[in-house]
């Protein structure tokens, strides 16, 4: 796309002013046009011409099929496809208008409107001209040429005024119709050839349009809104004529013309706003503020003007109009603020591409108006029409007020300068044989490059605020200097806090200082923290500082033994910068304590290369690239959570933090709406899918689950939640970080049971030894354990400089796809048969009504047994244990059916969201 400059709020104001000026001038000139016609032509011919032009205009609007709404919203994203998209739309509308026009001639009041066959034959062409003429306004808006609309429409209105005056000697209705249509045809051709063709031909770049399914839904919703907007004004005059006669309809029609002209002015503010806010690089917050002020201001000014000047305006038409219409026009003037509210909500809903409520509100408005006018006008006259419209608009206000406020609050929470659509990367199936090399020595070096390249781009967005790359880099440098200024600059730094702008700076500052970071969960008991600190001391990694968010709580409990710093301390920026330490690929960056869900936690030593290698995975396989919006739904005390944060920042992505411990699934679903890639645990994904209640996350392009096995039943729900997303199972461990991933693309079948771990990630090779145990080899594994003797798994240094990690997982590799069968100590023999608990879990999850399942083996007795722990789907009847066992007997051989089935409300989980096996209750014997 050619460079046109970043869309700005002042530019939007000029565009809105141009469209409003066009609407106002067109309305005034239209009023003058009919005044000239009424004075120069026979009244019957004026009435016939008015009916023809009104019918052609309404048919043209219907023939547009709301394509204009699509152009306003998505033409800014069409890139090099803009010309083809515009040509296709114009051709479709032209053909549809011709067809609709022919049907009208054949089925309509042909004898009354068309006294001769040439007029009847030419009528479909009139409709086609008006349809394309109207569509061009929205095309120009989508092409950021809204200011051309005023020139186009005022020119056409002036020209038709001149022509209708010049043709007065003919004195026919046909002359009036030709006066209306011929200038429109000429100007339509000029705009198409001179402006639109040139503008679309200059566009280039890839289109970033949403999926076709979403476009169809948007189109259908827009068409429903516009259809109601056209149908109701068509029906109400017919009802008035039927119940009150043509004279009263004349008074109503003039009042409607005046009020509708102001309503059109209010509505005209929306189209430039939608197109501008949809343009890549537009400042959403500033554009919305300008739009709301102009839209609301126009409504309030119009309302006040009509309340004061209604008799004067109607008096121009004659005293009888003022007598019968003043009260009506004043009542209808009170609806303009509600019209503005509807305009604001619908515009924001178009941006969010969620129009269900807008459609429902418009349909309700139409039903109330038509039924109310039908029931009340015969008794209370034309004033009843005003009261009906006012009641309908007030009802709509009650429905839309809260949703509008919520949408405006979301916009207000958008950082200044941030666009609505940071275009999500187009995901393509990656070439698994090709991936980038680890070219940097440290996380710090790569992060400095990103911050220097895009200092103003948002790096992190949380409930507590946002931080740009430049701000985060500067804050991290302050922390690095403060940590380096300690008495023991390389002593460990414990971080007790959730991911916020402050703690992100602590993390990156710690990496830059060379002091190992020890991330700890805020939910850990203080006794557990001190146990970890003592372990660090005993293994030669003394703790130098504890950084906390909740300083008041932990300072009193830890402050006597350790220096406790607050994560929001402001004095770190004033510490003089120290000489940067020498950081290498094998420099220890952090000490990660494992979850300990199945035993004693182990402390793993991560190095720069560990994170840099997985950054390549995130970038080349997961699509976490520059500008991508990544939802991080895991705490950074979890190795995978810290991994995603670092990998996203090294790619220049925007990280949206969704903490599963404090964010409800319903709120999480709202926050995930505007993200491209979601990184979470299977249990959290299942919770969000449960809370979505049928809504979809159409923008999301990939969902990556990790931390525990994921089953097909969870991914089936994920596909319903995000139908356009690639579903990825990401396998790994604290010792290796990522080792494999399995992608399920839209349209691919979802496997039953547990999902395979998948193909090996970049820079890591997988093998299965003679015992069936999985091994991982890479130059970029963790450097080992803080206390190697405490671990049952081992690291081996290889002569070529790589390390091999021998896991405790049984596995097989089929056609380069890793399948993890379970832990080495989980499989057991029952009645001589080898049983994998994971297979039993898969069978349990296929049983109706079961949401979670875990099977554990009891090998303490002479005859090993299985115990199943199951949690039912919330809100459904809990299945009986006998029913569960009966279903398992249908699916499994007898020796695989658990001896005990324990029903739980939910499986117990630790602070990282993983099943805490130590918290499982013993089965009743």
Coordinates of N, CA and C in Angstrom, one line a residue, residues 251-252 255 310-311 314 320-330:
X251 N -47.7 16.3 5.6 CA -47.1 16.9 6.8 C -46.0 16.1 7.5
X252 N -46.4 14.8 7.6 CA -45.4 13.8 8.3 C -44.1 13.7 7.4
X255 N -41.8 16.6 7.9 CA -41.1 16.6 9.2 C -40.0 15.5 9.2
X310 N -38.3 24.7 14.8 CA -39.2 23.9 14.1 C -40.3 24.7 13.4
X311 N -41.0 25.7 14.1 CA -42.0 26.4 13.4 C -41.5 27.2 12.2
X314 N -40.8 24.7 9.2 CA -42.0 24.3 8.6 C -42.8 25.4 8.0
X320 N -49.9 25.7 7.1 CA -50.5 24.5 7.6 C -49.4 23.4 8.0
X321 N -48.3 23.5 7.4 CA -47.2 22.6 7.8 C -46.7 22.9 9.2
X322 N -46.6 24.2 9.5 CA -46.2 24.6 10.9 C -47.2 24.2 11.9
X323 N -48.5 24.3 11.5 CA -49.6 24.1 12.4 C -49.6 22.6 12.8
X324 N -49.5 21.7 11.8 CA -49.7 20.3 12.0 C -48.4 19.6 12.4
X325 N -47.2 20.2 12.0 CA -46.0 19.4 12.2 C -45.1 19.9 13.3
X326 N -45.3 21.0 13.9 CA -44.3 21.5 14.9 C -44.1 20.6 16.0
X327 N -45.3 20.1 16.6 CA -45.1 19.2 17.8 C -44.4 17.9 17.4
X328 N -44.8 17.4 16.2 CA -44.2 16.2 15.7 C -42.7 16.3 15.6
X329 N -42.3 17.4 14.9 CA -40.8 17.5 14.7 C -40.0 17.8 16.0
X330 N -40.7 18.4 16.9 CA -40.0 18.6 18.2 C -39.8 17.3 19.0

